[in-house]
XYZ file of C-alpha atoms in Angstrom:
474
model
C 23.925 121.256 -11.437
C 22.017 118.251 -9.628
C 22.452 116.217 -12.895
C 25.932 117.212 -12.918
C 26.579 116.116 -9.127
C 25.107 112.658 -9.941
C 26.972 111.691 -12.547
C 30.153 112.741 -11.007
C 28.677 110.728 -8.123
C 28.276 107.688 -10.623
C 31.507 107.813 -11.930
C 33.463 108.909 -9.018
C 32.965 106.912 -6.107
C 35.070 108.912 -3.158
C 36.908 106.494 -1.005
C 38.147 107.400 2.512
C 41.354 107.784 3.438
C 41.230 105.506 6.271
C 39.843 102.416 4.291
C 42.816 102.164 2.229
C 46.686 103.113 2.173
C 47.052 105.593 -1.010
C 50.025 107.157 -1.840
C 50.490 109.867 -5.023
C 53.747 109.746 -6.992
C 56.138 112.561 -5.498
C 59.402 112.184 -7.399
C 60.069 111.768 -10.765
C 62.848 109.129 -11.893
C 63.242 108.449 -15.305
C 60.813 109.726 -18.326
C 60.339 109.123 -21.981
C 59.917 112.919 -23.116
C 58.924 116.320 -21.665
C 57.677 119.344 -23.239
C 59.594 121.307 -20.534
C 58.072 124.726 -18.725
C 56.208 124.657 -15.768
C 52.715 124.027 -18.076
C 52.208 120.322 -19.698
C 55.555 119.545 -18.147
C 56.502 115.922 -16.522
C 56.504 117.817 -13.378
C 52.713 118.175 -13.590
C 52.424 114.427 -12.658
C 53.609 114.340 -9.150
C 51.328 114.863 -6.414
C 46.998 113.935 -6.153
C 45.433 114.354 -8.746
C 44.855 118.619 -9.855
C 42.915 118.232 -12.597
C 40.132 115.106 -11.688
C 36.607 114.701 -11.185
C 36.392 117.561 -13.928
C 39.128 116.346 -16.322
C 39.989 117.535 -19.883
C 42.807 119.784 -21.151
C 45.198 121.341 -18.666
C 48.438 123.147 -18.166
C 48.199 120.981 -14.642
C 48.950 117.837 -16.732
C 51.860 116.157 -18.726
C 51.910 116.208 -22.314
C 54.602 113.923 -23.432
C 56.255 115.196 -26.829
C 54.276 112.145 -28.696
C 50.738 112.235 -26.782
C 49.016 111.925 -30.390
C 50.492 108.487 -31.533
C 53.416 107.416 -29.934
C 55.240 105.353 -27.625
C 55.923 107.063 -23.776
C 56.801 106.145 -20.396
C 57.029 107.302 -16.759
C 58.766 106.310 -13.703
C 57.835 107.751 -10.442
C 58.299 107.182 -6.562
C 56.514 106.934 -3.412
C 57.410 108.584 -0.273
C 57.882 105.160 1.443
C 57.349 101.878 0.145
C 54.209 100.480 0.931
C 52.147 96.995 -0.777
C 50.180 97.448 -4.139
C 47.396 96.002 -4.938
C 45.901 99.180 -7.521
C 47.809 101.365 -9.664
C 45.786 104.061 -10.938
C 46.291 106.335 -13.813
C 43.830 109.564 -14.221
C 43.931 110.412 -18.161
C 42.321 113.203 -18.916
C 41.802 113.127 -22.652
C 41.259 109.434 -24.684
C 42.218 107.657 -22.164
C 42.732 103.552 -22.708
C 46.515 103.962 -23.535
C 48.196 102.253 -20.581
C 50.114 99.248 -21.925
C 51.939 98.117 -19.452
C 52.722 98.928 -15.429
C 56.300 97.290 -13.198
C 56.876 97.778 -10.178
C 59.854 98.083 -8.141
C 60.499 96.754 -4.692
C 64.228 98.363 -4.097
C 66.079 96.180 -6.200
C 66.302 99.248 -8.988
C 64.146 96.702 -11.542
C 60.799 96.390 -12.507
C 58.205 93.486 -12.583
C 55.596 93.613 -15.143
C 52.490 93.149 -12.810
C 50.086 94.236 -15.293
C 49.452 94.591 -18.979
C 46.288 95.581 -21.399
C 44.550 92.347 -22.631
C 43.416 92.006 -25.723
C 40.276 94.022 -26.568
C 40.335 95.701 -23.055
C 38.700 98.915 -22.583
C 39.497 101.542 -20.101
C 36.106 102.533 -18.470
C 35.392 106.423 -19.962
C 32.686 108.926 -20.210
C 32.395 111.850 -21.909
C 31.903 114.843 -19.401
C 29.822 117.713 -20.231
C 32.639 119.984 -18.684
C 33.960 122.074 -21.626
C 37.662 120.934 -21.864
C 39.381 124.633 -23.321
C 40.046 126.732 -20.408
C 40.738 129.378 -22.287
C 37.883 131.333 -21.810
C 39.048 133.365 -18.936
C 36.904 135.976 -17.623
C 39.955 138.785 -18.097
C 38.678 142.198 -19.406
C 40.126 141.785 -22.473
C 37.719 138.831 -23.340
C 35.010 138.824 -20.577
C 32.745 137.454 -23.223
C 32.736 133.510 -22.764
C 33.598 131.766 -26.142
C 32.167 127.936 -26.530
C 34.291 125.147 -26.196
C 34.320 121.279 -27.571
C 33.155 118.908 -24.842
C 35.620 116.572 -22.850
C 36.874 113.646 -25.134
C 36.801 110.402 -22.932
C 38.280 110.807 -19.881
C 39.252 108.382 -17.743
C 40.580 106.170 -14.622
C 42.951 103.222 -15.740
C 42.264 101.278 -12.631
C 45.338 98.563 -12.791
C 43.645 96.068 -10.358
C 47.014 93.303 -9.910
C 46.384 89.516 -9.539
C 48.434 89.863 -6.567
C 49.290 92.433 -3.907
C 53.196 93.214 -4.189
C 54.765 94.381 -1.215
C 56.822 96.854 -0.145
C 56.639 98.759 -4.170
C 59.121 102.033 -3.500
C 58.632 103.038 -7.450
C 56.113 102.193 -10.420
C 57.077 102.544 -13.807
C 53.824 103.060 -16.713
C 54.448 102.395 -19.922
C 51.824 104.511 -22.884
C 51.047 103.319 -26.238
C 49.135 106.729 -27.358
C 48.364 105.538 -31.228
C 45.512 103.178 -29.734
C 43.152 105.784 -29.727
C 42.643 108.800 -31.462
C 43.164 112.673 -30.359
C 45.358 114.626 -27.728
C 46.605 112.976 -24.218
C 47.561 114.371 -20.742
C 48.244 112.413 -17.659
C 47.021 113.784 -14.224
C 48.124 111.721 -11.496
C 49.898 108.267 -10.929
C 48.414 106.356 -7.294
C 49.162 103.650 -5.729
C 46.883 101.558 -3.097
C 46.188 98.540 -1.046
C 43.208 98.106 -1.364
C 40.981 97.143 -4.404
C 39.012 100.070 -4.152
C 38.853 102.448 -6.943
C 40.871 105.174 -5.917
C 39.533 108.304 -7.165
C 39.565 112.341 -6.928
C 37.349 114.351 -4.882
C 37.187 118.183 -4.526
C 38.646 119.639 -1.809
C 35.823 121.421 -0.041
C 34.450 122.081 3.518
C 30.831 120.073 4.712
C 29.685 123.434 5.513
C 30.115 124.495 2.568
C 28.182 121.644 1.220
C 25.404 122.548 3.645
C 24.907 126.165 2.082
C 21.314 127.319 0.243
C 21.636 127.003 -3.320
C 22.735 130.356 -5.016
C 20.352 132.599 -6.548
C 19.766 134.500 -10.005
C 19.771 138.345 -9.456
C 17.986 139.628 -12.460
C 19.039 143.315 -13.094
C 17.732 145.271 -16.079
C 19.420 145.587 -20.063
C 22.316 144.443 -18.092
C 25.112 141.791 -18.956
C 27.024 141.577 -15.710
C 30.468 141.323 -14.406
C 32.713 142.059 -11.818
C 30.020 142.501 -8.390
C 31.067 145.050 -5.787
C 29.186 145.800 -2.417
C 29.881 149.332 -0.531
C 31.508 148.946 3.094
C 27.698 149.795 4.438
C 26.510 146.530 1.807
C 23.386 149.110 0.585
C 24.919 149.817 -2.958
C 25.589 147.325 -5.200
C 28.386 148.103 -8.177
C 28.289 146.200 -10.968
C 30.148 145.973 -14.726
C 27.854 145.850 -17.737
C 29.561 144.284 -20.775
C 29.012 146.144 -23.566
C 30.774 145.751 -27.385
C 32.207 149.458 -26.671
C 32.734 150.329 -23.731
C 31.944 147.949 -20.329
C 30.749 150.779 -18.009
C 29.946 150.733 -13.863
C 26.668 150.571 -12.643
C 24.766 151.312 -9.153
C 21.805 149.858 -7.744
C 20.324 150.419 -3.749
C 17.760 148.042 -2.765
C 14.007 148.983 -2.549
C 11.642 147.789 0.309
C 11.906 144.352 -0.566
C 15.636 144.067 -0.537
C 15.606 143.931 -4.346
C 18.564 145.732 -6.140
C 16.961 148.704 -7.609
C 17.570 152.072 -8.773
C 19.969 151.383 -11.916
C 22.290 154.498 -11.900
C 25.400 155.279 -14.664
C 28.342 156.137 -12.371
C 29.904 158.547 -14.980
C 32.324 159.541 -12.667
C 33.582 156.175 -12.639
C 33.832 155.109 -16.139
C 36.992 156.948 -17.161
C 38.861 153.832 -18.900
C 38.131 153.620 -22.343
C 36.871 150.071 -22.654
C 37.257 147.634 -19.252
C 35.850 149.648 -16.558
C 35.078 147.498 -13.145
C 35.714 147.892 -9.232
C 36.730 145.429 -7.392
C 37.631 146.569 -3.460
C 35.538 149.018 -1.593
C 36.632 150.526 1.690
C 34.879 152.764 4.179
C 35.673 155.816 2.312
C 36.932 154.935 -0.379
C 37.253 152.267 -3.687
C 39.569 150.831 -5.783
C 38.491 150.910 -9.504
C 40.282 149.226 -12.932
C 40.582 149.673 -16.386
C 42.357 152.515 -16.685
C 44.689 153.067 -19.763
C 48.494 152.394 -18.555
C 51.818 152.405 -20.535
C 53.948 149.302 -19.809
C 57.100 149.306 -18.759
C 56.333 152.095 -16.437
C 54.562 152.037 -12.457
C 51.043 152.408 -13.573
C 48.843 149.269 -13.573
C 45.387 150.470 -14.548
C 43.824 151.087 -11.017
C 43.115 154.323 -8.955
C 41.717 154.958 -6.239
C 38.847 157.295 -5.338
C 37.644 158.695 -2.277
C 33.663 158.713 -1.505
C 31.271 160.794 0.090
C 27.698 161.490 -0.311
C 28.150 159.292 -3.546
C 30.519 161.548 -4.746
C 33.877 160.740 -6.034
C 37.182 162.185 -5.778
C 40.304 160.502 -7.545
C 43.329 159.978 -5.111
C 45.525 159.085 -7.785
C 46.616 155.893 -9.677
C 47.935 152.565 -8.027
C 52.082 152.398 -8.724
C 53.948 149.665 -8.190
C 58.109 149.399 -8.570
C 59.070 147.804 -11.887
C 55.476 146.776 -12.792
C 55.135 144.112 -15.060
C 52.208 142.294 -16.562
C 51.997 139.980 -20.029
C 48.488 140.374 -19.793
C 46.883 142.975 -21.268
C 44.492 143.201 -17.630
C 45.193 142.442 -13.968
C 42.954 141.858 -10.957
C 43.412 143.390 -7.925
C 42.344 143.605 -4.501
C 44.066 145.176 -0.707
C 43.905 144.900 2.689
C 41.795 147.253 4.528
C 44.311 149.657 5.184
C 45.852 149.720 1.973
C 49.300 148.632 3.179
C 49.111 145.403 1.289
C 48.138 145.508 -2.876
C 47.543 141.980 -4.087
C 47.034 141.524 -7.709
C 45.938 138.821 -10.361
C 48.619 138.619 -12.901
C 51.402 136.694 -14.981
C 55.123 137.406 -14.871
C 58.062 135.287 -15.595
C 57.869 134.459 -11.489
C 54.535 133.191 -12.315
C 54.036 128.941 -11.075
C 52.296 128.642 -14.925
C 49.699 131.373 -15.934
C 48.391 133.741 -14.445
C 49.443 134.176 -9.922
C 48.247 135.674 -7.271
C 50.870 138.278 -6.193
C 51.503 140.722 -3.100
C 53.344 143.876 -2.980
C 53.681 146.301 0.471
C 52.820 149.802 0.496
C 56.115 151.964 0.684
C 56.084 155.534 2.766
C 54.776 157.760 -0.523
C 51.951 155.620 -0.900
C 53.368 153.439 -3.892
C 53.404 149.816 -3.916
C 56.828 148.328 -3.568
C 58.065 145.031 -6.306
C 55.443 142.308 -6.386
C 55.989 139.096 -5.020
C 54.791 135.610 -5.673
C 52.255 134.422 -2.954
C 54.146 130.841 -3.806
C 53.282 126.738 -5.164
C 50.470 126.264 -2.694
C 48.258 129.215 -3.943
C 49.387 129.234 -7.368
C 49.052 126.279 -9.548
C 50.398 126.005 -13.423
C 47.247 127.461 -14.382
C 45.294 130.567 -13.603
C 44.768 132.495 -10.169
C 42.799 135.494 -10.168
C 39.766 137.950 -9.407
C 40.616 137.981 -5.654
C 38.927 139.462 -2.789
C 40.589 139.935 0.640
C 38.700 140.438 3.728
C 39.068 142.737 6.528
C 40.322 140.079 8.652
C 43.502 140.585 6.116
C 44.382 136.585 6.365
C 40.750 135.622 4.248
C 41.555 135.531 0.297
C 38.219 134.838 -1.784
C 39.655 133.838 -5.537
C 38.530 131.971 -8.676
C 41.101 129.129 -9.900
C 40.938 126.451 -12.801
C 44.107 124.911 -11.782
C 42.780 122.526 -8.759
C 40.394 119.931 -8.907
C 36.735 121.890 -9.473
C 33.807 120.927 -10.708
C 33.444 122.837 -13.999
C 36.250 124.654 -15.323
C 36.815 127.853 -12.729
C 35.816 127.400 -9.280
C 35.427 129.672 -6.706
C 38.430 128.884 -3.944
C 39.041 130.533 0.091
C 42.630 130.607 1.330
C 44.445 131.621 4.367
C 47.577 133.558 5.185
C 49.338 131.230 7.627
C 52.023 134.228 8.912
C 53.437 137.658 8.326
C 55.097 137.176 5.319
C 52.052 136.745 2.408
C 54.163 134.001 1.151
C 52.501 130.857 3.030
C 49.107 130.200 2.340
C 46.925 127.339 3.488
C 45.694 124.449 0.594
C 42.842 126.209 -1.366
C 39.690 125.481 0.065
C 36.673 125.380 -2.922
C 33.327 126.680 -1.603
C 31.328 123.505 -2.974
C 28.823 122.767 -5.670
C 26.029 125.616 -4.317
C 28.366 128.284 -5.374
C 30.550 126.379 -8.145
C 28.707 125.044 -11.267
C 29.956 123.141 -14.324
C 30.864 125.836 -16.055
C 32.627 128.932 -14.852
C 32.424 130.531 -11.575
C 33.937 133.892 -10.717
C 34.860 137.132 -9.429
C 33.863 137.219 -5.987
C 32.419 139.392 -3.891
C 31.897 138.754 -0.246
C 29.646 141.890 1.527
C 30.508 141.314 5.059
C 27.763 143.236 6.566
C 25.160 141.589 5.357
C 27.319 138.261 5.562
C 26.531 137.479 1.437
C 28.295 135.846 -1.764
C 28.061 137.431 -4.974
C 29.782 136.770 -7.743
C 29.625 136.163 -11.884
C 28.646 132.771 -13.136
C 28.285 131.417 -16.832
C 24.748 129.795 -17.172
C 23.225 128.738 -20.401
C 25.047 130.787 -22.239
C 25.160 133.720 -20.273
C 26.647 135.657 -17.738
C 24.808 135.640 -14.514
C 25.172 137.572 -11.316
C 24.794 135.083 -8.431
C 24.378 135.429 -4.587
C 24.417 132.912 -1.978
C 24.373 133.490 2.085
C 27.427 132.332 4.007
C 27.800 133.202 7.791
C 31.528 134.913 8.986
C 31.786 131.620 10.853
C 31.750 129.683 8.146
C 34.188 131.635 6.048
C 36.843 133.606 8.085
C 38.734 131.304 10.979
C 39.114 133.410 13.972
């Protein structure tokens, strides 16, 4: 991870805010082609940039119609016009296909302030990040598959022999047969300032200042989907298996090492994707169950506990249920009025969203809503964990900027409705790697971070302390 952080630190020098006047593009005017749909649309290139410092492939980026060898263009505006020295363009496959760059100053025209000399080369490196995505950690495919590396991403930083002032709207012209291989664009920025205006994570400095996360070895297991009891002495965990991934237990010995490796037949009544995933004082919420769609069963029940017995209360319903996936995620508030889940509807911002659904008065779930733009991006949201403070939402996200492929994110409710959330917050490079980080688990007792993370080619259960403070806002 260190030799991951300093190359990012190499290549991505992180200005400040208050050095320089930046603006991101916020309004699309005119455009050469769009694949339409809320993933690889045109619409993916408004805003900072989503996808940067980890580039490669994403349904968070525009993917014009000819990306492999053709001629496209893009007009955007500011929100209020503002003098240009730097345009910058985040590619984030091949990049080196910028032609040409105008600006407009109100008139409605554009002035060519910069073009591509002859035998210039955008600046690119080749990450180490793998660029597919695809390997979610659903149960359906928990197992990571390998992916190509990153293919020369880039910064086009269009430095102009002359600052222009008072630039409402840039226009970017493409030639995409210069190089080789498939193009997206990320973000389009504009600055004063000669600075190279780059991406950054959005993280906390306390999260920065966090122990590095440690390896939990357990035995002859392969693990996934970490769950603490309410009294944080039990640890549950999934074991990935070719047949059948079943639940296990473990209590820590004198040491405070998980110990004690106990089959939890009671719990591993789904035929293949067994795994718990919100544990209450009394009680658990456990998935993989077998449902039929197009009814109110979603694949969770809930069991009561006591003495390390369990008792099922039933399956989890919810009104006109509906999931293209063939798994969900799912998580609820302490007192089991509120049901959020992981999954992907025709409501859903791109892939798969985090959702909320209230409990109605015979203990089913009413219609699931969309927790909205600021939670959800155009590509996945999942394996959530809410706190008891019921505004704390722990989730794992590839569709802001990370540094790997899924991060680890923290988000607030911001009122009473579940629809406004604050800006996802990532927990920082001693919890997120360059590879994928999941499937969180926060014990509050013990005040203690577990969760999967893909290592060498591996899955690895991880832990890291982080205090209340840090974590929940008061």
């Amino acid at each position: 991870m260190k030799t991951i952080f300093t190359l990012f630190s190499f290549f991505f020098f992180l200005f400040s805010a208050d050095a320089q006047q930046v603006q991101w593009a916020n309004k699309l005017i005119k455009y050469s082609s769009d694949l339409g749909g809320k993933q690889f649309g045109i619409k993916r290139i408004l805003g900072k940039p989503d996808v940067f410092p980890q580039a490669g492939s994403s349904p968070n980026a525009w993917t014009p119609k000819k990306a492999l060898d053709g001629y496209e263009w893009v007009e955007v505006s500011f929100e209020k016009p503002q003098t240009v020295k730097q345009v910058a363009i985040f590619e984030n496959l091949n990049a080196g296909c910028v032609v040409r760059i105008g600006v407009d100053t109100g008139s409605g025209k554009y002035e060519t302030v910069w073009s591509r000399k002859t035998n210039y080369k955008t600046p690119t490196f080749k990450a180490t990040i793998p660029a597919d995505h695809a390997y979610y950690f659903k149960r359906k495919r928990r197992k990571v598959q390998e992916a190509p590396d990153v293919l020369n991403p880039g910064i086009e930083h269009a430095i102009l022999e002359s600052a222009v002032s008072g630039v409402v709207a840039v226009r970017v012209e493409f030639n995409f047969a210069l190089l080789p291989g498939q193009k997206q664009i990320d973000a389009i920025g504009i600055s004063d300032s000669e600075v190279p205006l780059e991406a950054k994570v959005n993280s906390n400095p306390s999260f920065e200042n966090l122990s590095d996360s440690k390896k939990i070895d357990l035995p002859d297991i392969v693990p996934s989907g970490p769950s603490i009891s309410f009294d944080g002495n039990t640890l549950f965990i999934s074991s990935l298996n070719d047949t059948k991934d079943e639940i296990y237990s473990f209590t820590k010995d004198g040491n405070g090492n998980w110990k004690n490796k106990t089959l939890e037949t009671e719990l591993n009544t789904g035929d293949r994707f067994n795994h718990l995933r919100c544990i209450g004082t009394e009680y658990l919420l456990k998935g993989g169950n077998n449902y039929i769609r197009g009814t109110s069963e979603t694949g969770f029940e809930l069991f009561n506990v006591k003495n390390r017995k369990y008792q099922s209360l039933g399956e989890i319903k919810v009104a006109a249920y509906n999931n293209y996936d063939e798994t969900a995620e799912a998580t609820h508030s302490i007192d089991r009025k509120v049901l959020i889940m992981g999954i992907e509807t025709d409501f859903s911002q791109g892939g798969s969203d985090l959702y909320f659904s209230f409990q109605k008065e015979d203990g089913t779930y009413g219609f699931l809503q969309n927790m909205g733009k600021v939670i959800n991006s155009a590509s996945d949201e999942s394996m959530c964990q809410l706190l008891s403070d019921q505004k704390t939402l722990l989730f794992s996200s590839d569709g802001f900027s990370t540094y790997g492929s899924y991060d680890i994110f923290v988000s607030y409710r911001l009122d009473d409705t579940w629809k406004n959330w604050s800006e996802p917050i990532n927990l920082g490079s001693k919890v997120n790697n360059s590879e994928f980080d999941g499937l969180p688990f926060y014990d509050e007792k013990n005040e203690i971070l577990y969760f999967i993370s893909y290592n060498d080619g591996a899955n690895v259960l991880k832990s890291t302390p982080i205090s209340k403070s840090s974590l929940i806002k008061n």
